[in-house]
Coordinates of C-alpha atoms and ligand atoms in Angstrom, one line a residue:
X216 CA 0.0 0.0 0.0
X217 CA 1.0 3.6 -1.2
X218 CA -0.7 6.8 1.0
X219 CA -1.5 9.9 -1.2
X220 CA 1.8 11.5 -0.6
X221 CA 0.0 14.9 -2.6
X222 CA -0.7 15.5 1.3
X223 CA 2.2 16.4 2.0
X224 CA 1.7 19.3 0.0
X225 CA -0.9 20.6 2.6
X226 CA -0.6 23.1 5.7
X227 CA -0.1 20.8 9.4
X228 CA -3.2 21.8 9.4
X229 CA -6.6 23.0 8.3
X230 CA -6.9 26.9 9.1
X231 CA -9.6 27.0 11.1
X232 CA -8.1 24.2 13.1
X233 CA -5.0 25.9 13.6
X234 CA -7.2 29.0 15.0
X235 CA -8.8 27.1 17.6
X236 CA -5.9 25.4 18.6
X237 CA -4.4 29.0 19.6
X238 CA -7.7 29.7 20.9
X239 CA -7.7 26.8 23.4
X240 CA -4.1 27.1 24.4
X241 CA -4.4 30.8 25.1
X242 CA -7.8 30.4 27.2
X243 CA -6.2 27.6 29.4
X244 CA -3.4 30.2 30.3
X245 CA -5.4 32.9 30.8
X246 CA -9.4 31.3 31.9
X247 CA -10.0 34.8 32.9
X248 CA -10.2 36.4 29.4
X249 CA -13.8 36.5 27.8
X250 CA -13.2 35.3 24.5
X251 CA -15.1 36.8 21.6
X252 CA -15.1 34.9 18.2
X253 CA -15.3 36.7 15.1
X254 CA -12.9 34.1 13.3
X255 CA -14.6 31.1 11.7
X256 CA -18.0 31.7 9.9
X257 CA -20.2 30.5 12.3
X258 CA -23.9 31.2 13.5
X259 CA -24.8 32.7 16.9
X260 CA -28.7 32.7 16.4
X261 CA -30.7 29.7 16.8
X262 CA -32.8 27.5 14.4
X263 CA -35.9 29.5 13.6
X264 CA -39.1 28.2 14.6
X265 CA -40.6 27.4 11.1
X266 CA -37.9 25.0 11.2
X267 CA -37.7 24.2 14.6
X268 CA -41.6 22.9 14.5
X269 CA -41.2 20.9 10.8
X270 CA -38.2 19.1 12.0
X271 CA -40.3 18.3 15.6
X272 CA -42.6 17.0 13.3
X273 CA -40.7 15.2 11.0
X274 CA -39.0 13.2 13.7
X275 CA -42.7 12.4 14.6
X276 CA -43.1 11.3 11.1
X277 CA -40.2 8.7 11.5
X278 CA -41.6 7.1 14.8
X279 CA -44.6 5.8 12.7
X280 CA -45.0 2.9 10.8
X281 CA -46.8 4.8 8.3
X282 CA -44.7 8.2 7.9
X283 CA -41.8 6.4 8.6
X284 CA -38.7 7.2 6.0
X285 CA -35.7 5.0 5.1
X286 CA -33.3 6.1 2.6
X287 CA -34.1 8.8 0.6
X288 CA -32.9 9.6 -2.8
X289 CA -29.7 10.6 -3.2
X290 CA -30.8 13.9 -4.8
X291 CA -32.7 14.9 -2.4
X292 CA -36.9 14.8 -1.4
X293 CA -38.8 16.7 -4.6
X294 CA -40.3 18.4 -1.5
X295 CA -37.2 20.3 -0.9
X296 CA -35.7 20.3 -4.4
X297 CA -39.4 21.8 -5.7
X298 CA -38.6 24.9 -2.9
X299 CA -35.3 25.0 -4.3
X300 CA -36.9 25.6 -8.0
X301 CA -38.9 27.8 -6.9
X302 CA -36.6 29.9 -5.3
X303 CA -34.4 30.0 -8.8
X304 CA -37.0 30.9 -10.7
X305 CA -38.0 34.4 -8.1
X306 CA -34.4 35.7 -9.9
X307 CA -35.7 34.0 -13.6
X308 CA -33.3 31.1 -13.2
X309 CA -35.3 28.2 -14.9
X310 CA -33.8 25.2 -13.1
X311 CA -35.1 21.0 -14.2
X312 CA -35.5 19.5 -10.9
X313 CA -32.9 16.8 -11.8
X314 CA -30.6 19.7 -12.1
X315 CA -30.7 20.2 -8.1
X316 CA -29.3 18.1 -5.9
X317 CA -29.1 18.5 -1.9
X318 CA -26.5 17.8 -0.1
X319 CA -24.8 18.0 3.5
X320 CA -23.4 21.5 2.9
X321 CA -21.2 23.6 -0.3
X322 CA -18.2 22.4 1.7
X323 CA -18.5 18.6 0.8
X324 CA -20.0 19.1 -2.3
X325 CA -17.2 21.4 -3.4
X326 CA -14.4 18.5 -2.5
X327 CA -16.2 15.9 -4.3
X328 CA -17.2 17.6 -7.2
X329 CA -13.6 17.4 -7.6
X330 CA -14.5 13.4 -8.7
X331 CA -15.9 14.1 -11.9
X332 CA -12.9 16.1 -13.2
X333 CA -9.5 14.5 -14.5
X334 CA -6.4 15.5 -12.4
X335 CA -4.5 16.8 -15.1
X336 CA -6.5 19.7 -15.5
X337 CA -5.4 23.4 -14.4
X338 CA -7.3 24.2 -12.0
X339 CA -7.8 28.8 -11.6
X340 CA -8.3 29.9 -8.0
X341 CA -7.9 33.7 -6.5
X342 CA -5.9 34.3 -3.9
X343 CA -7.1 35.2 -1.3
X344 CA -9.7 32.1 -1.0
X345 CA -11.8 30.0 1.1
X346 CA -9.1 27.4 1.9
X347 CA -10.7 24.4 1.0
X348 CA -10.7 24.6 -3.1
X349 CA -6.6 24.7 -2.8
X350 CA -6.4 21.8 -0.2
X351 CA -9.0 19.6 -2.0
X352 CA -7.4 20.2 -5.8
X353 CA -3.9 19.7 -3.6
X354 CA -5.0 16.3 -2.4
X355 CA -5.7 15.3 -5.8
X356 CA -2.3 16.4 -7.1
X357 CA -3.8 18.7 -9.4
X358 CA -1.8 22.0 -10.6
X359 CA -2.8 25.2 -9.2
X360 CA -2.7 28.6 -10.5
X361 CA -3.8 31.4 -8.8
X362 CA -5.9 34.8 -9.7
X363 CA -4.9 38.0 -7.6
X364 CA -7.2 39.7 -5.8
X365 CA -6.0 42.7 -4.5
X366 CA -6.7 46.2 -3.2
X367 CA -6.4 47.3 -7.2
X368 CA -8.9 45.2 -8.3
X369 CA -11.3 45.5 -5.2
X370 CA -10.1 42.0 -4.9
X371 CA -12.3 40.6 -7.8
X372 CA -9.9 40.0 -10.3
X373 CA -11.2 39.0 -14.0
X374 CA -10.0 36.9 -16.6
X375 CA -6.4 37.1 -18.7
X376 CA -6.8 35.3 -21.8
X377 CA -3.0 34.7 -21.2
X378 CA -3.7 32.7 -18.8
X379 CA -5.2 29.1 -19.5
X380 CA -7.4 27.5 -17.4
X381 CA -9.7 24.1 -17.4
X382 CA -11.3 24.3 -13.6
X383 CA -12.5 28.0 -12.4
X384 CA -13.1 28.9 -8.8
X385 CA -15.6 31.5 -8.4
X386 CA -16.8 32.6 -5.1
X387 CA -19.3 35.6 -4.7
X388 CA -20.4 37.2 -2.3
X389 CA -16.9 36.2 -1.5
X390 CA -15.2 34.7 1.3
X391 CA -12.9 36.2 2.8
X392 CA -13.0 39.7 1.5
X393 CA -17.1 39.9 0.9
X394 CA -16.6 41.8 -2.5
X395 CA -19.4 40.8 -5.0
X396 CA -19.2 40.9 -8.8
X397 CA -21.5 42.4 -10.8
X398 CA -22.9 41.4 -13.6
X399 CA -20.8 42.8 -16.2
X400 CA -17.9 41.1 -14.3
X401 CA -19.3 37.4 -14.1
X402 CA -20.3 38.1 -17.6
X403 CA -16.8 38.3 -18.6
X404 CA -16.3 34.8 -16.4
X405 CA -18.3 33.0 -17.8
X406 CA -17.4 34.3 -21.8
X407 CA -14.2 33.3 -20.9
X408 CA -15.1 29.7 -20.0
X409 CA -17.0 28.9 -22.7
X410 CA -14.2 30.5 -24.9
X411 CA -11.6 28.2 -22.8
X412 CA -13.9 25.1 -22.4
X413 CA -13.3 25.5 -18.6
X414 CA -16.0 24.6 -16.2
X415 CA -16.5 27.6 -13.5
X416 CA -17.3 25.8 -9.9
X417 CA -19.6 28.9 -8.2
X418 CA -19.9 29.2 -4.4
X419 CA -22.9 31.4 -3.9
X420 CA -22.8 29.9 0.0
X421 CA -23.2 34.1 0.9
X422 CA -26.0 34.6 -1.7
X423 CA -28.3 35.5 1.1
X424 CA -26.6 38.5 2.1
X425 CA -27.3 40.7 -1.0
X426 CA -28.6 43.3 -0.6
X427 CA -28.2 45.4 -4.1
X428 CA -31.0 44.3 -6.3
X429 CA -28.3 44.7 -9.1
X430 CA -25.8 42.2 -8.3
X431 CA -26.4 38.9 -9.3
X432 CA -27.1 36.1 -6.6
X433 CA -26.7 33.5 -9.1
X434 CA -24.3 32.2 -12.0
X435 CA -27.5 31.5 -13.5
X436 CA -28.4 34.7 -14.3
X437 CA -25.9 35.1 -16.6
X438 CA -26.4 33.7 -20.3
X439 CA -24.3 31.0 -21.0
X440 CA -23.5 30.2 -17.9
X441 CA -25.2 26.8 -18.1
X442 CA -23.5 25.3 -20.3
X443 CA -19.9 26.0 -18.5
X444 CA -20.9 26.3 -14.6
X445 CA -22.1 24.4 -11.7
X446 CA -23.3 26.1 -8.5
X447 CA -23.1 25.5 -4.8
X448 CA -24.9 26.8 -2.2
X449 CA -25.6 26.4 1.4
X450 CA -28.5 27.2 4.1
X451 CA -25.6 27.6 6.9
X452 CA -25.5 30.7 6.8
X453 CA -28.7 31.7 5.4
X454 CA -30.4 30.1 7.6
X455 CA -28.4 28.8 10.7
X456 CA -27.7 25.7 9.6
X457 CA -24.0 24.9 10.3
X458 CA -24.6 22.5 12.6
X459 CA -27.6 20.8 10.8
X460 CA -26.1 20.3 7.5
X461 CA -27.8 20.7 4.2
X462 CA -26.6 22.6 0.9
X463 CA -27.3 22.4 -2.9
X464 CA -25.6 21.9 -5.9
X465 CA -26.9 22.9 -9.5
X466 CA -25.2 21.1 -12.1
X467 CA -27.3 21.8 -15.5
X468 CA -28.1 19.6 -17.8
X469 CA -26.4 21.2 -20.7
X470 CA -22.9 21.2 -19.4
X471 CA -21.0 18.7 -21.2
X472 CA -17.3 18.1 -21.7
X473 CA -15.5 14.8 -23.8
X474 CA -19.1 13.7 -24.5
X475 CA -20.3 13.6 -21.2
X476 CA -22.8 15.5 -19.2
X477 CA -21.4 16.1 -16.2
X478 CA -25.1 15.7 -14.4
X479 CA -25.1 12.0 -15.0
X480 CA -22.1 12.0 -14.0
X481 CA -22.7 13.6 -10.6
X482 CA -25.7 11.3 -10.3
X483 CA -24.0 8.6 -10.5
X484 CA -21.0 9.5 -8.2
X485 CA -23.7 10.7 -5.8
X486 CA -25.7 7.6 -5.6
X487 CA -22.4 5.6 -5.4
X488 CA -21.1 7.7 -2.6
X489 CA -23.7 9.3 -1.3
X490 CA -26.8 8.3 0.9
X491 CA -28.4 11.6 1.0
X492 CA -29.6 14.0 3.3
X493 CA -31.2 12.9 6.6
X494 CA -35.7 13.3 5.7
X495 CA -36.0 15.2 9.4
X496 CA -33.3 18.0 8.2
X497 CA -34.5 18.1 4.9
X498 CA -38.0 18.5 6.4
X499 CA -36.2 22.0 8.2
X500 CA -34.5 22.7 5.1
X501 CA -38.4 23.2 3.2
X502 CA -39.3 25.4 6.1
X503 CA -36.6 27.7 5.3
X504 CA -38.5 28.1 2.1
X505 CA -42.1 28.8 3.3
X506 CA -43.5 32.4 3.4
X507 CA -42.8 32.1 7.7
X508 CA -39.4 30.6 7.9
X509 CA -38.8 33.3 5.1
X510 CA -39.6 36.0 7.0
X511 CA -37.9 34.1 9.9
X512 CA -34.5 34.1 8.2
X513 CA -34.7 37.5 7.1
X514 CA -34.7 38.6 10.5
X515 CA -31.6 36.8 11.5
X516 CA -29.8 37.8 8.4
X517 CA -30.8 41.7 9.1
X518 CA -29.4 40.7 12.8
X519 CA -25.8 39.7 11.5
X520 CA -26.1 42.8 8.9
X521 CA -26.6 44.7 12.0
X522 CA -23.2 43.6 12.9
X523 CA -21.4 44.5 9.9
X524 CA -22.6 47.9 10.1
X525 CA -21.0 47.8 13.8
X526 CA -18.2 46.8 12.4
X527 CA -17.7 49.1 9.6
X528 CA -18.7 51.7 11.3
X529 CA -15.3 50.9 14.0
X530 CA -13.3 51.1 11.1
X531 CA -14.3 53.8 9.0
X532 CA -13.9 56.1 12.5
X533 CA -10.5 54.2 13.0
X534 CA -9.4 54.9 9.2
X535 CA -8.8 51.7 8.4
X536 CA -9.0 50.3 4.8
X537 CA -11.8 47.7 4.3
X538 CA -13.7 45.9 1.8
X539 CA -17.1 43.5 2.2
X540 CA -19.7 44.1 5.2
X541 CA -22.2 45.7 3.0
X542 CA -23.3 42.6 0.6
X543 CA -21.7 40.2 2.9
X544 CA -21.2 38.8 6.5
X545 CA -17.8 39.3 6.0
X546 CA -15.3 42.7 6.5
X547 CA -11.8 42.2 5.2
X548 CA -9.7 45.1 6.4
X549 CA -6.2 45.9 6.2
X550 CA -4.0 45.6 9.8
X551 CA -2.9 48.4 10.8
X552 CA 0.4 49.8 10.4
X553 CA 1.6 47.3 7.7
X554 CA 0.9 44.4 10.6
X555 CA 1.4 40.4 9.1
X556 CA -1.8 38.9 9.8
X557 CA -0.9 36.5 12.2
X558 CA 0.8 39.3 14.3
X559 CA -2.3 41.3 14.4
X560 CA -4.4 37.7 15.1
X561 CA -1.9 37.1 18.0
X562 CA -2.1 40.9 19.5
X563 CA -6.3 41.1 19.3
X564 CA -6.4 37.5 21.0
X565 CA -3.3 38.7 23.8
X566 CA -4.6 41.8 24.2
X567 CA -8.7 41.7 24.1
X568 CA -9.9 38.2 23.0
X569 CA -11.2 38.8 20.9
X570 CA -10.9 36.1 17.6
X571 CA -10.7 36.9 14.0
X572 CA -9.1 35.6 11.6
X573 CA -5.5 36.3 9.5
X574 CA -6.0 36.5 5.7
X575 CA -2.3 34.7 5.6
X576 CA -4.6 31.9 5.9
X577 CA -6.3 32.1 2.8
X578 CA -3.1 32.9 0.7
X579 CA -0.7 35.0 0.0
X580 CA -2.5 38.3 -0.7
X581 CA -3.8 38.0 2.5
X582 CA -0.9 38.6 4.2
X583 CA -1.5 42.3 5.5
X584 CA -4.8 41.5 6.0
X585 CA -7.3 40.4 8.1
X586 CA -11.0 38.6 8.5
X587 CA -14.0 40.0 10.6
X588 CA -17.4 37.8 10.6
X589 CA -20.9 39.3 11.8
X590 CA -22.0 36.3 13.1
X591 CA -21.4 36.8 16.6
X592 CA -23.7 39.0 19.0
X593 CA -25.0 42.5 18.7
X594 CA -23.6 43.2 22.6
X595 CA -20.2 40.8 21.5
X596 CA -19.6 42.7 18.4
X597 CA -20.4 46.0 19.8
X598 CA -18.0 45.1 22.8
X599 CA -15.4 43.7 20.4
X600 CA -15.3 47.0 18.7
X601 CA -15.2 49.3 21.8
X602 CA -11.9 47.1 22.9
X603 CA -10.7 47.5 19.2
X604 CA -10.8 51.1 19.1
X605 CA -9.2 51.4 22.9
X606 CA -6.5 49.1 21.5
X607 CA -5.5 50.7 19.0
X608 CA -5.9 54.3 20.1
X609 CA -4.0 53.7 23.3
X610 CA -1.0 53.1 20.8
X611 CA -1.0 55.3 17.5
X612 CA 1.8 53.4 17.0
X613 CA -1.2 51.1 14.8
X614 CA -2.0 52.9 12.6
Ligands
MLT198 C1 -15.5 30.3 7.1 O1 -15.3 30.8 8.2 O2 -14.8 30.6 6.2 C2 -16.6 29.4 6.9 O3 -17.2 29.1 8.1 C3 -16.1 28.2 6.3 C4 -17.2 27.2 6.0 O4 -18.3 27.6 5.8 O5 -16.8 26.0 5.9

């Protein structure tokens, strides 16, 4: 036996791992800090109740013999997938329901897309970037080139014809810096991929967060784009459902490459690999959907937005460069006084625990840079940004 020595080519260890590694060691030598986490993406608000009270029920639905569900398709319930359609179709994105499949979150699905795709293609990715399309594509020995985002382009950078590429990552609303492309831009994306005969793998996990009826929320609303794109998305943050798990992935029917549609193909991976989501979350996942958990979720969402604006706000009185926050639950902002990221990580958890986390850690461009989330509290964030601005106008040395 032979182990995959491509991981070697990966960090010790998974960022967010690393963060809470530091996290835990620091607390047990100081148990007397309060500790507020603005690092990894993850909810503070509960389950609404629309969901709460169809998952209560659905777990009823299972204790009887006649309500009682075994395994599911591997696709997903048409209950959930019909939501999902419908959805699609408020932004005039025609989807076939055999284009939709759920899954356990965009994070899975985004690794084993990676499946259907030969590892000799180039694979495109921006840097900065969620960490997990490098690591997955770096398990799988496949080359890497990467796009920069940077202060110049408002860290959206667009396509070079110079540059060749078979496998595009796209992620918008983007994580980490929560710019958004506009139209025009993902326009030029997907031109470029049809030109190219690339595929474009889209993470629209922060879709949610729009808030400018302009900007796209979709792939899908671009022409062309189904025949060279496949999207991902996610209800953890949309709707609180990190811990829950369930996602979905569009793969149209019209995208083909060396013959093959790549939605058989992905139905056939996924029924291989893949024993679907759970009925009692997918039963929460419909609720999200319906007119009340609708409403319900917009609440929460205008709760983190809240956040951001706290957020922002800190910084534009602090003068420090930012981008994201408005379309987004994420502010990427530059550390002060030409800081490295993980300096500035170490001096904010050292200094007033509070947790966020260094753009080093989604690439090289992030270096200088650093990530905000508004998922925690109002009161947390608020108190976070008080202990910010005392921090760093006790020493002007910062800035
Ligand atoms: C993040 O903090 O970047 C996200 O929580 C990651 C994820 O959704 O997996």
């Amino acid at each position: 036996m032979r182990a995959n020595i491509n991981y070697n080519h990966l960090k010790e260890s998974y960022l967010f791992s690393e963060i809470a590694r530091r996290v835990s060691n620091f607390s047990k030598i100081h148990p007397e800090t309060e500790i507020i986490r603005m690092g990894i993406g993850d909810v503070t608000l509960p389950l609404c109740s629309s969901v709460v009270e169809a998952m209560k029920q659905a777990a009823e639905d299972m204790g009887k013999a006649d309500s009682f569900h075994g395994y599911g398709p591997e696709q997903g319930y048409d209950f959930l997938r019909e939501r999902i359609q419908a959805y699609y179709a408020e932004n005039d994105v025609a989807l076939e329901l055999s284009e939709i499949f759920v899954s356990d979150g965009a994070k899975s699905d985004l690794g084993n897309i990676l499946d259907l795709f030969d590892k000799e293609n180039t694979v495109l990715i921006p840097d900065p970037v969620y960490p997990v399309y490098v690591d997955t594509n770096l398990m799988d020995g496949r080359k890497i080139i990467f796009a920069d985002a940077n202060e110049n382009n408002g860290f959206l950078p667009l396509p070079d014809d110079s540059v060749l590429a078979d496998i595009i990552y796209i992620c918008s609303p983007n994580n980490p810096t929560g710019a958004v492309y506009n139209r025009e831009q993902l326009k030029l994306w997907v031109e470029y991929a049809l030109r190219n005969h690339a595929v474009i793998l889209f993470d629209a996990a922060y879709e949610s967060f729009i808030v400018d009826k302009d900007l796209p929320r979709s792939i899908f609303e671009i022409d062309g784009a189904k025949k060279c794109a496949i999207e991902f998305c996610s209800l953890s943050k949309t709707a609180g459902f990190t811990g829950t798990r369930c996602g979905y992935t569009v793969v149209p029917q019209t995208l083909e490459f060396d013959g093959i549609q790549l939605n058989h193909m992905w139905l056939r991976r996924q029924t291989t690999k893949f024993n679907g989501v759970s009925y009692i979350v997918q039963k929460g996942a419909e609720a999200v959907f319906t007119k009340d958990g609708r409403e319900q979720i917009k609440e929460n969402i205008a709760y983190y937005r809240k956040n951001a604006k706290i957020i922002t706000s800190a910084l534009d009185k602090l003068g420090i460069w930012y981008t994201g926050g408005k379309n987004s639950p994420y502010i990427w902002l530059r550390c002060p006084n030409g800081m490295d990221s993980w300096t500035f990580f170490d001096m904010l958890l050292s200094e007033i625990g509070v947790v966020g986390t260094p753009g080093a850690g989604f690439g090289k461009n992030g270096e200088k840079f650093f990530r905000l989330t508004a998922f925690s509290t109002n009161e947390n964030t608020a108190k976070a940004m008080e202990k910010l601005r005392l921090l760093l106008e006790k020493d002007d040395g910062y800035h």
